Amino acid sequence: MKNPRKILLTLIFTLSLSLLSACGQARTSEPGSSEDKKHIRFLYNFSTSSLDPHLGSSYVPLNAGITETLVKLDEEQLTVAPWLAQSWDSEDGQHWSIELRPDVTFQNGKPMTAEAVKASLDRALKESVAIKNALKIDTIEADGQKLSIKTVQPFPEFISELVHPNTSIIDVTETDFVNRPVGTGPFQLKSFSPGSKLELVRYDQYWDGASPLDTVDFMFNEDANARSLALQSGQVDIVYRPEVNGLEMLDQAKGIAVHSTATFRVHQMTMNLERSTMQDIDVRRAVDALINREEIVASILLGYGETAVGPFLPSLPFAPSYSSNSLESGKDAAVHYLSQAGYTLQNGSMQKEGQPLELTLLTYSARADLPLIAQVFQSDAKEIGIQVNIRQIDTPEEYMASNRDWDIATYSNLTAPRGDAGYYLNATYHPTGALNFSGTEDKALTALIDELNVTVDTEKRAELAEAAANYVRDQVYNAFVLHPATIVAYNEDKVMNWVTSKSEYYMITNKLDVNL
């Protein structure tokens, strides 16, 4: 049976796009309008109500080409590449000298000086505890186009932390950060309708060459089916993560191209270690064993992904082999683990000391496959007597950070967006980590991560990352489900130079173009 809410959302969205289209057609017929303007309509799967680049997890200001960071990820080489910073150096891993590009201006025309960058970083450190913990900055000094930064301890991977979108450089003398951030990117913000749309216009003085596009509409819709319909009807030019079930039809449609690429992302079951039930490692092992990864990849992702054993794609140099620590899987294994935890099956219900095993599972619709994974898990758990109550939430980061009334949660996480294991391990398992929603606080694991943070040698870092990932796996602090491919569909007769970013950071660039 089709989901009535989904149908309603689709109808509303289609109607909205029709109205937008009608408005657009009306505008092009107005006196003075130009039909040769280059314009792209991009439809994204996450909405946002704030464009503050230093807060939140939508990263839309960076995605939309409004802001930039000091360095970026070279996704082919898995190395850090210059961006607003043209070079950097440190002799001891604690005192850093960063040389900024001399020809960069903010979208209000002001020059991007070291003093302006310092002010932006100071604000990010003040506003975001996660960034403060990640950057570990003690002092910043500015002189011309040179930044001198001292970290609180030797931190050889400091520069790679500056890839993070929350370190975006903005002009902080402009004060409406939520609705009108002013960055250095190829597009400046014309208007922002929270939860609905950004209107962007080309910044002609962009330091890396002005975009051939005149304008961009960066729109939001969390319904995957609606996104696919919008592309098919010609209402938008590019859709991010169209509905998987409709990909074959999109791929066969004339004039539509479908791209998929492996990314640094994992879908996982986050375990809430603050719940007494989940503190038992055998219960966590049972949850892990119940996840039918092959079925999920085949039936939900239709093969657009691969099963996960740990957080990192096997092709990454720091991904463990897991050859000696693999957990058993399947319903029989789950029952075995639960029996070790003291549970027995009575009258169709898995019980311990007369109390049935009942789990609250969070999920959210912005990633269309996660609710389906939750349903498959719920069905499989029911077969061995576990009651799973699925609860739909809107913003997982906000909910999990402030509420502890859940046991497990479907969650999707970028595990190596800077080409290194440090980001994910620090964010997810360090006690100060911004994404430590499981509440992990394990001295042995923290020690491994802390050692990783001060280690320079690449091979040694890989060994430490592998050890930490294996430890997480052995303790089943989270259960890893699959590595989804990122899928993008677009009008191939119109769109030129689209690149599907593996890190999912870089979308609207100054290279993107259209055929008129």
JSON list of C-alpha atoms in Angstrom, two decimals, residues 141-307:
[
{"chain": "A", "resi": 141, "resn": "GLU", "atom": "CA", "xyz": [48.07, 35.57, 14.73]},
{"chain": "A", "resi": 142, "resn": "ALA", "atom": "CA", "xyz": [47.46, 37.47, 11.50]},
{"chain": "A", "resi": 143, "resn": "ASP", "atom": "CA", "xyz": [49.95, 39.47, 9.43]},
{"chain": "A", "resi": 144, "resn": "GLY", "atom": "CA", "xyz": [49.10, 40.54, 5.90]},
{"chain": "A", "resi": 145, "resn": "GLN", "atom": "CA", "xyz": [48.26, 37.32, 4.07]},
{"chain": "A", "resi": 146, "resn": "LYS", "atom": "CA", "xyz": [49.99, 35.08, 6.63]},
{"chain": "A", "resi": 147, "resn": "LEU", "atom": "CA", "xyz": [48.37, 33.20, 9.49]},
{"chain": "A", "resi": 148, "resn": "SER", "atom": "CA", "xyz": [50.40, 31.80, 12.37]},
{"chain": "A", "resi": 149, "resn": "ILE", "atom": "CA", "xyz": [48.48, 29.17, 14.32]},
{"chain": "A", "resi": 150, "resn": "LYS", "atom": "CA", "xyz": [49.56, 27.28, 17.42]},
{"chain": "A", "resi": 151, "resn": "THR", "atom": "CA", "xyz": [47.64, 24.19, 18.47]},
{"chain": "A", "resi": 152, "resn": "VAL", "atom": "CA", "xyz": [47.32, 23.17, 22.13]},
{"chain": "A", "resi": 153, "resn": "GLN", "atom": "CA", "xyz": [49.44, 20.09, 21.42]},
{"chain": "A", "resi": 154, "resn": "PRO", "atom": "CA", "xyz": [51.43, 18.65, 18.51]},
{"chain": "A", "resi": 155, "resn": "PHE", "atom": "CA", "xyz": [48.75, 17.90, 15.94]},
{"chain": "A", "resi": 156, "resn": "PRO", "atom": "CA", "xyz": [50.28, 16.78, 12.64]},
{"chain": "A", "resi": 157, "resn": "GLU", "atom": "CA", "xyz": [46.92, 16.38, 10.90]},
{"chain": "A", "resi": 158, "resn": "PHE", "atom": "CA", "xyz": [45.75, 19.88, 11.83]},
{"chain": "A", "resi": 159, "resn": "ILE", "atom": "CA", "xyz": [45.63, 21.13, 8.24]},
{"chain": "A", "resi": 160, "resn": "SER", "atom": "CA", "xyz": [43.32, 18.32, 7.13]},
{"chain": "A", "resi": 161, "resn": "GLU", "atom": "CA", "xyz": [40.78, 19.40, 9.78]},
{"chain": "A", "resi": 162, "resn": "LEU", "atom": "CA", "xyz": [40.42, 22.65, 7.82]},
{"chain": "A", "resi": 163, "resn": "VAL", "atom": "CA", "xyz": [38.66, 20.68, 5.06]},
{"chain": "A", "resi": 164, "resn": "HIS", "atom": "CA", "xyz": [35.56, 20.60, 7.24]},
{"chain": "A", "resi": 165, "resn": "PRO", "atom": "CA", "xyz": [32.69, 22.80, 5.94]},
{"chain": "A", "resi": 166, "resn": "ASN", "atom": "CA", "xyz": [32.16, 24.29, 9.42]},
{"chain": "A", "resi": 167, "resn": "THR", "atom": "CA", "xyz": [35.55, 26.02, 9.05]},
{"chain": "A", "resi": 168, "resn": "SER", "atom": "CA", "xyz": [34.28, 27.96, 6.01]},
{"chain": "A", "resi": 169, "resn": "ILE", "atom": "CA", "xyz": [35.68, 31.46, 5.75]},
{"chain": "A", "resi": 170, "resn": "ILE", "atom": "CA", "xyz": [33.11, 34.27, 5.84]},
{"chain": "A", "resi": 171, "resn": "ASP", "atom": "CA", "xyz": [33.22, 38.01, 6.40]},
{"chain": "A", "resi": 172, "resn": "VAL", "atom": "CA", "xyz": [32.11, 38.28, 10.02]},
{"chain": "A", "resi": 173, "resn": "THR", "atom": "CA", "xyz": [31.58, 42.04, 9.74]},
{"chain": "A", "resi": 174, "resn": "GLU", "atom": "CA", "xyz": [28.39, 40.99, 7.93]},
{"chain": "A", "resi": 175, "resn": "THR", "atom": "CA", "xyz": [26.19, 39.89, 10.80]},
{"chain": "A", "resi": 176, "resn": "ASP", "atom": "CA", "xyz": [23.20, 37.98, 9.36]},
{"chain": "A", "resi": 177, "resn": "PHE", "atom": "CA", "xyz": [24.92, 34.59, 9.38]},
{"chain": "A", "resi": 178, "resn": "VAL", "atom": "CA", "xyz": [21.69, 32.60, 9.33]},
{"chain": "A", "resi": 179, "resn": "ASN", "atom": "CA", "xyz": [20.11, 34.20, 6.27]},
{"chain": "A", "resi": 180, "resn": "ARG", "atom": "CA", "xyz": [22.90, 35.91, 4.35]},
{"chain": "A", "resi": 181, "resn": "PRO", "atom": "CA", "xyz": [26.46, 34.64, 4.91]},
{"chain": "A", "resi": 182, "resn": "VAL", "atom": "CA", "xyz": [29.06, 36.39, 2.77]},
{"chain": "A", "resi": 183, "resn": "GLY", "atom": "CA", "xyz": [31.80, 34.07, 1.59]},
{"chain": "A", "resi": 184, "resn": "THR", "atom": "CA", "xyz": [34.45, 33.92, -1.11]},
{"chain": "A", "resi": 185, "resn": "GLY", "atom": "CA", "xyz": [32.86, 31.34, -3.45]},
{"chain": "A", "resi": 186, "resn": "PRO", "atom": "CA", "xyz": [31.74, 31.71, -7.07]},
{"chain": "A", "resi": 187, "resn": "PHE", "atom": "CA", "xyz": [28.10, 32.41, -6.11]},
{"chain": "A", "resi": 188, "resn": "GLN", "atom": "CA", "xyz": [26.62, 34.97, -3.78]},
{"chain": "A", "resi": 189, "resn": "LEU", "atom": "CA", "xyz": [23.28, 34.67, -2.11]},
{"chain": "A", "resi": 190, "resn": "LYS", "atom": "CA", "xyz": [20.40, 36.66, -3.57]},
{"chain": "A", "resi": 191, "resn": "SER", "atom": "CA", "xyz": [17.61, 35.26, -1.40]},
{"chain": "A", "resi": 192, "resn": "PHE", "atom": "CA", "xyz": [16.95, 32.44, 1.06]},
{"chain": "A", "resi": 193, "resn": "SER", "atom": "CA", "xyz": [13.61, 30.83, 1.82]},
{"chain": "A", "resi": 194, "resn": "PRO", "atom": "CA", "xyz": [14.29, 28.55, 4.83]},
{"chain": "A", "resi": 195, "resn": "GLY", "atom": "CA", "xyz": [13.47, 24.92, 4.10]},
{"chain": "A", "resi": 196, "resn": "SER", "atom": "CA", "xyz": [12.64, 25.71, 0.50]},
{"chain": "A", "resi": 197, "resn": "LYS", "atom": "CA", "xyz": [15.17, 27.44, -1.72]},
{"chain": "A", "resi": 198, "resn": "LEU", "atom": "CA", "xyz": [18.30, 29.55, -2.22]},
{"chain": "A", "resi": 199, "resn": "GLU", "atom": "CA", "xyz": [18.62, 31.92, -5.15]},
{"chain": "A", "resi": 200, "resn": "LEU", "atom": "CA", "xyz": [22.24, 32.41, -6.14]},
{"chain": "A", "resi": 201, "resn": "VAL", "atom": "CA", "xyz": [23.88, 34.83, -8.56]},
{"chain": "A", "resi": 202, "resn": "ARG", "atom": "CA", "xyz": [27.35, 34.71, -10.05]},
{"chain": "A", "resi": 203, "resn": "TYR", "atom": "CA", "xyz": [30.10, 36.57, -8.21]},
{"chain": "A", "resi": 204, "resn": "ASP", "atom": "CA", "xyz": [31.96, 38.25, -11.08]},
{"chain": "A", "resi": 205, "resn": "GLN", "atom": "CA", "xyz": [35.15, 38.89, -9.10]},
{"chain": "A", "resi": 206, "resn": "TYR", "atom": "CA", "xyz": [35.62, 35.26, -8.06]},
{"chain": "A", "resi": 207, "resn": "TRP", "atom": "CA", "xyz": [39.34, 34.62, -7.68]},
{"chain": "A", "resi": 208, "resn": "ASP", "atom": "CA", "xyz": [39.37, 31.32, -9.65]},
{"chain": "A", "resi": 209, "resn": "GLY", "atom": "CA", "xyz": [37.46, 32.67, -12.63]},
{"chain": "A", "resi": 210, "resn": "ALA", "atom": "CA", "xyz": [33.82, 33.71, -12.76]},
{"chain": "A", "resi": 211, "resn": "SER", "atom": "CA", "xyz": [31.26, 30.98, -13.39]},
{"chain": "A", "resi": 212, "resn": "PRO", "atom": "CA", "xyz": [29.69, 30.75, -16.86]},
{"chain": "A", "resi": 213, "resn": "LEU", "atom": "CA", "xyz": [26.32, 30.47, -15.08]},
{"chain": "A", "resi": 214, "resn": "ASP", "atom": "CA", "xyz": [24.38, 33.62, -14.32]},
{"chain": "A", "resi": 215, "resn": "THR", "atom": "CA", "xyz": [22.13, 32.18, -11.63]},
{"chain": "A", "resi": 216, "resn": "VAL", "atom": "CA", "xyz": [21.41, 28.99, -9.70]},
{"chain": "A", "resi": 217, "resn": "ASP", "atom": "CA", "xyz": [18.33, 27.86, -7.81]},
{"chain": "A", "resi": 218, "resn": "PHE", "atom": "CA", "xyz": [19.39, 25.49, -5.00]},
{"chain": "A", "resi": 219, "resn": "MET", "atom": "CA", "xyz": [16.16, 23.86, -3.83]},
{"chain": "A", "resi": 220, "resn": "PHE", "atom": "CA", "xyz": [15.23, 21.30, -1.20]},
{"chain": "A", "resi": 221, "resn": "ASN", "atom": "CA", "xyz": [12.89, 18.34, -1.10]},
{"chain": "A", "resi": 222, "resn": "GLU", "atom": "CA", "xyz": [13.26, 15.36, 1.22]},
{"chain": "A", "resi": 223, "resn": "ASP", "atom": "CA", "xyz": [10.96, 13.10, -0.80]},
{"chain": "A", "resi": 224, "resn": "ALA", "atom": "CA", "xyz": [13.05, 10.98, -3.19]},
{"chain": "A", "resi": 225, "resn": "ASN", "atom": "CA", "xyz": [10.10, 10.21, -5.47]},
{"chain": "A", "resi": 226, "resn": "ALA", "atom": "CA", "xyz": [9.26, 13.89, -5.75]},
{"chain": "A", "resi": 227, "resn": "ARG", "atom": "CA", "xyz": [12.85, 14.66, -6.71]},
{"chain": "A", "resi": 228, "resn": "SER", "atom": "CA", "xyz": [12.73, 12.08, -9.51]},
{"chain": "A", "resi": 229, "resn": "LEU", "atom": "CA", "xyz": [9.40, 13.41, -10.77]},
{"chain": "A", "resi": 230, "resn": "ALA", "atom": "CA", "xyz": [10.75, 16.94, -10.78]},
{"chain": "A", "resi": 231, "resn": "LEU", "atom": "CA", "xyz": [13.61, 15.91, -13.08]},
{"chain": "A", "resi": 232, "resn": "GLN", "atom": "CA", "xyz": [11.37, 13.87, -15.37]},
{"chain": "A", "resi": 233, "resn": "SER", "atom": "CA", "xyz": [8.94, 16.75, -15.76]},
{"chain": "A", "resi": 234, "resn": "GLY", "atom": "CA", "xyz": [11.75, 19.18, -16.56]},
{"chain": "A", "resi": 235, "resn": "GLN", "atom": "CA", "xyz": [11.11, 21.33, -13.51]},
{"chain": "A", "resi": 236, "resn": "VAL", "atom": "CA", "xyz": [14.71, 20.93, -12.32]},
{"chain": "A", "resi": 237, "resn": "ASP", "atom": "CA", "xyz": [18.00, 20.15, -14.05]},
{"chain": "A", "resi": 238, "resn": "ILE", "atom": "CA", "xyz": [19.89, 18.14, -11.43]},
{"chain": "A", "resi": 239, "resn": "VAL", "atom": "CA", "xyz": [18.56, 15.98, -8.58]},
{"chain": "A", "resi": 240, "resn": "TYR", "atom": "CA", "xyz": [20.66, 14.64, -5.74]},
{"chain": "A", "resi": 241, "resn": "ARG", "atom": "CA", "xyz": [19.81, 11.08, -4.68]},
{"chain": "A", "resi": 242, "resn": "PRO", "atom": "CA", "xyz": [16.75, 10.34, -6.81]},
{"chain": "A", "resi": 243, "resn": "GLU", "atom": "CA", "xyz": [14.55, 7.44, -5.78]},
{"chain": "A", "resi": 244, "resn": "VAL", "atom": "CA", "xyz": [16.44, 4.17, -6.28]},
{"chain": "A", "resi": 245, "resn": "ASN", "atom": "CA", "xyz": [13.36, 2.29, -7.46]},
{"chain": "A", "resi": 246, "resn": "GLY", "atom": "CA", "xyz": [12.96, 4.74, -10.31]},
{"chain": "A", "resi": 247, "resn": "LEU", "atom": "CA", "xyz": [16.57, 4.77, -11.47]},
{"chain": "A", "resi": 248, "resn": "GLU", "atom": "CA", "xyz": [16.09, 2.29, -14.31]},
{"chain": "A", "resi": 249, "resn": "MET", "atom": "CA", "xyz": [13.30, 4.41, -15.73]},
{"chain": "A", "resi": 250, "resn": "LEU", "atom": "CA", "xyz": [15.38, 7.58, -15.35]},
{"chain": "A", "resi": 251, "resn": "ASP", "atom": "CA", "xyz": [18.39, 5.93, -16.96]},
{"chain": "A", "resi": 252, "resn": "GLN", "atom": "CA", "xyz": [16.32, 4.87, -19.96]},
{"chain": "A", "resi": 253, "resn": "ALA", "atom": "CA", "xyz": [14.65, 8.26, -20.34]},
{"chain": "A", "resi": 254, "resn": "LYS", "atom": "CA", "xyz": [15.87, 10.34, -23.24]},
{"chain": "A", "resi": 255, "resn": "GLY", "atom": "CA", "xyz": [18.09, 13.21, -22.17]},
{"chain": "A", "resi": 256, "resn": "ILE", "atom": "CA", "xyz": [18.62, 12.09, -18.57]},
{"chain": "A", "resi": 257, "resn": "ALA", "atom": "CA", "xyz": [21.97, 10.85, -17.25]},
{"chain": "A", "resi": 258, "resn": "VAL", "atom": "CA", "xyz": [22.37, 8.90, -14.03]},
{"chain": "A", "resi": 259, "resn": "HIS", "atom": "CA", "xyz": [25.70, 8.91, -12.21]},
{"chain": "A", "resi": 260, "resn": "SER", "atom": "CA", "xyz": [26.63, 6.85, -9.20]},
{"chain": "A", "resi": 261, "resn": "THR", "atom": "CA", "xyz": [29.89, 6.77, -7.32]},
{"chain": "A", "resi": 262, "resn": "ALA", "atom": "CA", "xyz": [31.24, 5.11, -4.22]},
{"chain": "A", "resi": 263, "resn": "THR", "atom": "CA", "xyz": [31.64, 7.64, -1.46]},
{"chain": "A", "resi": 264, "resn": "PHE", "atom": "CA", "xyz": [33.17, 7.81, 2.00]},
{"chain": "A", "resi": 265, "resn": "ARG", "atom": "CA", "xyz": [29.82, 7.12, 3.65]},
{"chain": "A", "resi": 266, "resn": "VAL", "atom": "CA", "xyz": [28.44, 4.30, 5.78]},
{"chain": "A", "resi": 267, "resn": "HIS", "atom": "CA", "xyz": [24.89, 3.55, 6.90]},
{"chain": "A", "resi": 268, "resn": "GLN", "atom": "CA", "xyz": [25.04, 2.28, 10.45]},
{"chain": "A", "resi": 269, "resn": "MET", "atom": "CA", "xyz": [22.95, 1.30, 13.45]},
{"chain": "A", "resi": 270, "resn": "THR", "atom": "CA", "xyz": [24.05, 3.61, 16.22]},
{"chain": "A", "resi": 271, "resn": "MET", "atom": "CA", "xyz": [23.82, 1.97, 19.64]},
{"chain": "A", "resi": 272, "resn": "ASN", "atom": "CA", "xyz": [22.82, 4.11, 22.61]},
{"chain": "A", "resi": 273, "resn": "LEU", "atom": "CA", "xyz": [25.23, 2.90, 25.29]},
{"chain": "A", "resi": 274, "resn": "GLU", "atom": "CA", "xyz": [23.43, 4.92, 27.94]},
{"chain": "A", "resi": 275, "resn": "ARG", "atom": "CA", "xyz": [20.51, 2.47, 27.79]},
{"chain": "A", "resi": 276, "resn": "SER", "atom": "CA", "xyz": [20.96, -0.45, 30.16]},
{"chain": "A", "resi": 277, "resn": "THR", "atom": "CA", "xyz": [19.88, -2.99, 27.56]},
{"chain": "A", "resi": 278, "resn": "MET", "atom": "CA", "xyz": [22.45, -1.79, 25.05]},
{"chain": "A", "resi": 279, "resn": "GLN", "atom": "CA", "xyz": [25.25, -1.81, 27.61]},
{"chain": "A", "resi": 280, "resn": "ASP", "atom": "CA", "xyz": [25.30, -5.61, 27.26]},
{"chain": "A", "resi": 281, "resn": "ILE", "atom": "CA", "xyz": [27.73, -6.45, 24.45]},
{"chain": "A", "resi": 282, "resn": "ASP", "atom": "CA", "xyz": [25.81, -9.63, 23.62]},
{"chain": "A", "resi": 283, "resn": "VAL", "atom": "CA", "xyz": [22.65, -7.61, 22.95]},
{"chain": "A", "resi": 284, "resn": "ARG", "atom": "CA", "xyz": [24.70, -5.39, 20.65]},
{"chain": "A", "resi": 285, "resn": "ARG", "atom": "CA", "xyz": [26.10, -8.51, 18.95]},
{"chain": "A", "resi": 286, "resn": "ALA", "atom": "CA", "xyz": [22.56, -9.79, 18.50]},
{"chain": "A", "resi": 287, "resn": "VAL", "atom": "CA", "xyz": [21.50, -6.51, 16.87]},
{"chain": "A", "resi": 288, "resn": "ASP", "atom": "CA", "xyz": [24.49, -6.73, 14.54]},
{"chain": "A", "resi": 289, "resn": "ALA", "atom": "CA", "xyz": [23.76, -10.37, 13.70]},
{"chain": "A", "resi": 290, "resn": "LEU", "atom": "CA", "xyz": [20.15, -9.57, 12.80]},
{"chain": "A", "resi": 291, "resn": "ILE", "atom": "CA", "xyz": [21.11, -7.13, 10.05]},
{"chain": "A", "resi": 292, "resn": "ASN", "atom": "CA", "xyz": [20.73, -8.91, 6.73]},
{"chain": "A", "resi": 293, "resn": "ARG", "atom": "CA", "xyz": [23.18, -6.77, 4.80]},
{"chain": "A", "resi": 294, "resn": "GLU", "atom": "CA", "xyz": [23.09, -8.66, 1.51]},
{"chain": "A", "resi": 295, "resn": "GLU", "atom": "CA", "xyz": [19.30, -8.52, 1.39]},
{"chain": "A", "resi": 296, "resn": "ILE", "atom": "CA", "xyz": [19.27, -4.81, 2.20]},
{"chain": "A", "resi": 297, "resn": "VAL", "atom": "CA", "xyz": [21.81, -3.92, -0.51]},
{"chain": "A", "resi": 298, "resn": "ALA", "atom": "CA", "xyz": [19.97, -6.05, -3.06]},
{"chain": "A", "resi": 299, "resn": "SER", "atom": "CA", "xyz": [16.36, -5.19, -2.25]},
{"chain": "A", "resi": 300, "resn": "ILE", "atom": "CA", "xyz": [16.56, -1.62, -0.97]},
{"chain": "A", "resi": 301, "resn": "LEU", "atom": "CA", "xyz": [19.56, -0.17, -2.81]},
{"chain": "A", "resi": 302, "resn": "LEU", "atom": "CA", "xyz": [19.12, -2.43, -5.86]},
{"chain": "A", "resi": 303, "resn": "GLY", "atom": "CA", "xyz": [22.85, -2.99, -5.81]},
{"chain": "A", "resi": 304, "resn": "TYR", "atom": "CA", "xyz": [23.84, 0.72, -5.57]},
{"chain": "A", "resi": 305, "resn": "GLY", "atom": "CA", "xyz": [26.14, 0.11, -2.65]},
{"chain": "A", "resi": 306, "resn": "GLU", "atom": "CA", "xyz": [28.12, -2.59, -0.90]},
{"chain": "A", "resi": 307, "resn": "THR", "atom": "CA", "xyz": [27.79, -4.37, 2.42]}
]
